[in-house]
mmCIF file of C-alpha atoms and ligand atoms in Angstrom:
data_model
loop_
_atom_site.group_PDB
_atom_site.id
_atom_site.type_symbol
_atom_site.label_atom_id
_atom_site.label_comp_id
_atom_site.label_asym_id
_atom_site.label_seq_id
_atom_site.Cartn_x
_atom_site.Cartn_y
_atom_site.Cartn_z
ATOM 1 C CA MET A 15 7.221 2.941 24.061
ATOM 2 C CA GLY A 16 6.667 5.541 26.530
ATOM 3 C CA VAL A 17 4.661 8.854 24.943
ATOM 4 C CA LYS A 18 7.889 10.871 24.760
ATOM 5 C CA ASN A 19 9.292 11.354 20.547
ATOM 6 C CA GLU A 20 12.729 10.746 21.170
ATOM 7 C CA GLY A 21 14.338 10.970 18.220
ATOM 8 C CA PRO A 22 14.076 13.240 15.266
ATOM 9 C CA PRO A 23 10.809 12.858 12.907
ATOM 10 C CA VAL A 24 10.243 11.209 9.593
ATOM 11 C CA VAL A 25 8.930 12.449 6.835
ATOM 12 C CA LEU A 26 7.080 10.751 4.371
ATOM 13 C CA ASN A 27 6.729 12.143 0.825
ATOM 14 C CA TYR A 28 3.693 11.848 -0.693
ATOM 15 C CA GLU A 29 5.258 8.755 -3.606
ATOM 16 C CA GLU A 30 6.526 6.934 0.089
ATOM 17 C CA TYR A 31 2.915 7.533 1.873
ATOM 18 C CA GLU A 32 1.581 6.288 -1.480
ATOM 19 C CA SER A 33 3.817 3.354 -2.040
ATOM 20 C CA ILE A 34 3.604 2.410 1.629
ATOM 21 C CA ARG A 35 -0.469 1.918 1.796
ATOM 22 C CA LEU A 36 -0.639 0.418 -2.371
ATOM 23 C CA SER A 37 1.713 -2.187 -1.641
ATOM 24 C CA ASP A 38 1.188 -3.142 1.939
ATOM 25 C CA PHE A 39 -1.683 -1.668 3.206
ATOM 26 C CA GLU A 40 -3.764 -1.891 -0.411
ATOM 27 C CA LEU A 41 -2.257 -5.324 -1.122
ATOM 28 C CA LEU A 42 -0.844 -4.266 -4.868
ATOM 29 C CA GLY A 43 2.135 -5.945 -6.164
ATOM 30 C CA GLN A 44 4.942 -3.493 -7.173
ATOM 31 C CA VAL A 45 4.385 -4.097 -11.656
ATOM 32 C CA ASP A 46 -0.250 -2.717 -10.256
ATOM 33 C CA ALA A 47 1.514 -0.234 -7.730
ATOM 34 C CA SER A 48 3.688 1.704 -9.966
ATOM 35 C CA LYS A 49 1.129 1.696 -12.724
ATOM 36 C CA VAL A 50 -1.248 3.272 -10.527
ATOM 37 C CA MET A 51 1.308 5.685 -9.613
ATOM 38 C CA ASP A 52 2.616 6.343 -13.004
ATOM 39 C CA VAL A 53 5.609 5.422 -12.482
ATOM 40 C CA SER A 54 8.955 2.737 -13.313
ATOM 41 C CA ARG A 55 8.566 -0.119 -11.186
ATOM 42 C CA PRO A 56 12.563 0.473 -10.310
ATOM 43 C CA THR A 57 11.709 3.781 -9.213
ATOM 44 C CA PHE A 58 8.462 2.529 -7.580
ATOM 45 C CA ALA A 59 10.686 0.214 -6.058
ATOM 46 C CA ARG A 60 13.285 2.956 -5.123
ATOM 47 C CA ILE A 61 9.927 5.109 -2.900
ATOM 48 C CA TYR A 62 9.882 2.077 -1.832
ATOM 49 C CA GLU A 63 12.418 1.455 -0.383
ATOM 50 C CA SER A 64 13.833 4.760 1.288
ATOM 51 C CA ALA A 65 9.603 4.992 2.618
ATOM 52 C CA ARG A 66 10.158 1.391 4.714
ATOM 53 C CA ARG A 67 13.774 2.465 5.581
ATOM 54 C CA LYS A 68 11.873 5.954 6.927
ATOM 55 C CA ILE A 69 9.949 4.400 8.781
ATOM 56 C CA ALA A 70 11.542 1.608 10.399
ATOM 57 C CA GLN A 71 13.852 4.006 12.103
ATOM 58 C CA ALA A 72 11.026 6.320 12.819
ATOM 59 C CA LEU A 73 9.877 2.371 14.840
ATOM 60 C CA VAL A 74 13.600 1.939 16.475
ATOM 61 C CA ASN A 75 14.038 5.251 17.199
ATOM 62 C CA GLY A 76 11.040 5.911 17.986
ATOM 63 C CA SER A 77 11.059 8.791 16.074
ATOM 64 C CA PRO A 78 6.874 10.419 15.194
ATOM 65 C CA ILE A 79 5.869 9.845 11.395
ATOM 66 C CA ILE A 80 5.461 13.376 9.656
ATOM 67 C CA PHE A 81 3.379 13.291 6.387
ATOM 68 C CA GLU A 82 4.046 16.188 3.823
ATOM 69 C CA GLY A 83 1.413 16.824 2.030
ATOM 70 C CA GLY A 84 3.255 16.488 -1.584
ATOM 71 C CA LYS A 85 2.950 19.879 -2.916
ATOM 72 C CA VAL A 86 4.196 18.890 -5.784
ATOM 73 C CA TYR A 87 1.497 16.798 -6.871
ATOM 74 C CA PHE A 88 -1.383 18.085 -5.550
ATOM 75 C CA ASN A 89 -0.198 20.889 -8.053
ATOM 76 C CA SER A 90 -0.571 18.958 -10.744
ATOM 77 C CA ASP A 91 -4.381 16.405 -11.428
ATOM 78 C CA TRP A 92 -5.282 14.016 -8.926
ATOM 79 C CA TYR A 93 -8.115 11.813 -8.839
ATOM 80 C CA ALA A 94 -9.898 9.756 -6.107
ATOM 81 C CA CYS A 95 -11.781 7.087 -6.866
ATOM 82 C CA LYS A 96 -15.209 6.332 -4.823
ATOM 83 C CA SER A 97 -15.311 2.658 -5.472
ATOM 84 C CA CYS A 98 -11.026 1.710 -4.417
ATOM 85 C CA GLY A 99 -10.532 4.529 -2.712
ATOM 86 C CA CYS A 100 -6.646 5.503 -4.922
ATOM 87 C CA LEU A 101 -5.897 7.779 -5.372
ATOM 88 C CA PHE A 102 -4.149 8.839 -9.702
ATOM 89 C CA ASP A 103 -2.877 11.255 -11.187
ATOM 90 C CA HIS A 104 -3.135 12.657 -14.376
ATOM 91 C CA PRO A 105 -0.544 12.164 -16.737
ATOM 92 C CA GLN A 106 -1.898 13.557 -20.106
ATOM 93 C CA LYS A 107 -4.400 16.793 -20.110
ATOM 94 C CA ASP A 108 -4.830 16.442 -22.918
ATOM 95 C CA GLN A 109 -7.222 12.458 -22.888
ATOM 96 C CA GLU A 110 -9.763 13.182 -20.954
ATOM 97 C CA ILE A 111 -9.794 10.589 -17.730
ATOM 98 C CA THR A 112 -12.661 7.906 -17.898
ATOM 99 C CA GLY A 113 -11.815 5.832 -15.623
ATOM 100 C CA CYS A 114 -10.172 4.616 -12.677
ATOM 101 C CA ALA A 115 -6.658 3.870 -13.101
ATOM 102 C CA LEU A 116 -6.683 0.387 -10.771
ATOM 103 C CA CYS A 117 -10.193 -0.542 -11.026
ATOM 104 C CA GLY A 118 -11.675 0.808 -13.987
ATOM 105 C CA SER A 119 -14.198 2.261 -12.121
ATOM 106 C CA SER A 120 -15.742 5.233 -13.760
ATOM 107 C CA GLU A 121 -16.649 6.748 -9.529
ATOM 108 C CA ILE A 122 -14.316 8.868 -10.170
ATOM 109 C CA GLU A 123 -13.680 12.495 -8.829
ATOM 110 C CA GLN A 124 -11.052 15.588 -9.321
ATOM 111 C CA PHE A 125 -9.033 14.966 -5.813
ATOM 112 C CA GLN A 126 -8.855 18.706 -3.468
ATOM 113 C CA GLY A 127 -5.637 17.732 -1.572
ATOM 114 C CA LYS A 128 -7.738 18.654 1.867
ATOM 115 C CA ARG A 129 -8.692 15.764 3.599
ATOM 116 C CA GLU A 130 -10.607 17.367 6.043
ATOM 117 C CA SER A 131 -13.862 18.854 4.591
ATOM 118 C CA SER A 132 -15.133 21.546 6.288
HETATM 119 ZN ZN1 ZN B 212 -10.523 2.801 -7.957
#
């Protein structure tokens, strides 16, 4: 592999990134991962398939992978769990959120969509 990127960039959106992170990094099953992302299991499977395909293309073509920060998602209320590090959103805005959707920890904070702090 050279330093030169040959293929066109592959853009992963936030959902795709999250599906890969939950499945292949956190090693969650699809049922748990779909719950964390608050999507149905078939929807999760579709997002995950798309993400895997893009990553495969990037590997084979030597394309850079660009992570697009999910404008849609970051406009809604996302929470970050300090305990397990997952992100989850808050579909029922009238309901107070009490804990992590994944591990149940109450150590959560609202996620602002900015990862680098200055
Ligand atoms: Zn958690």
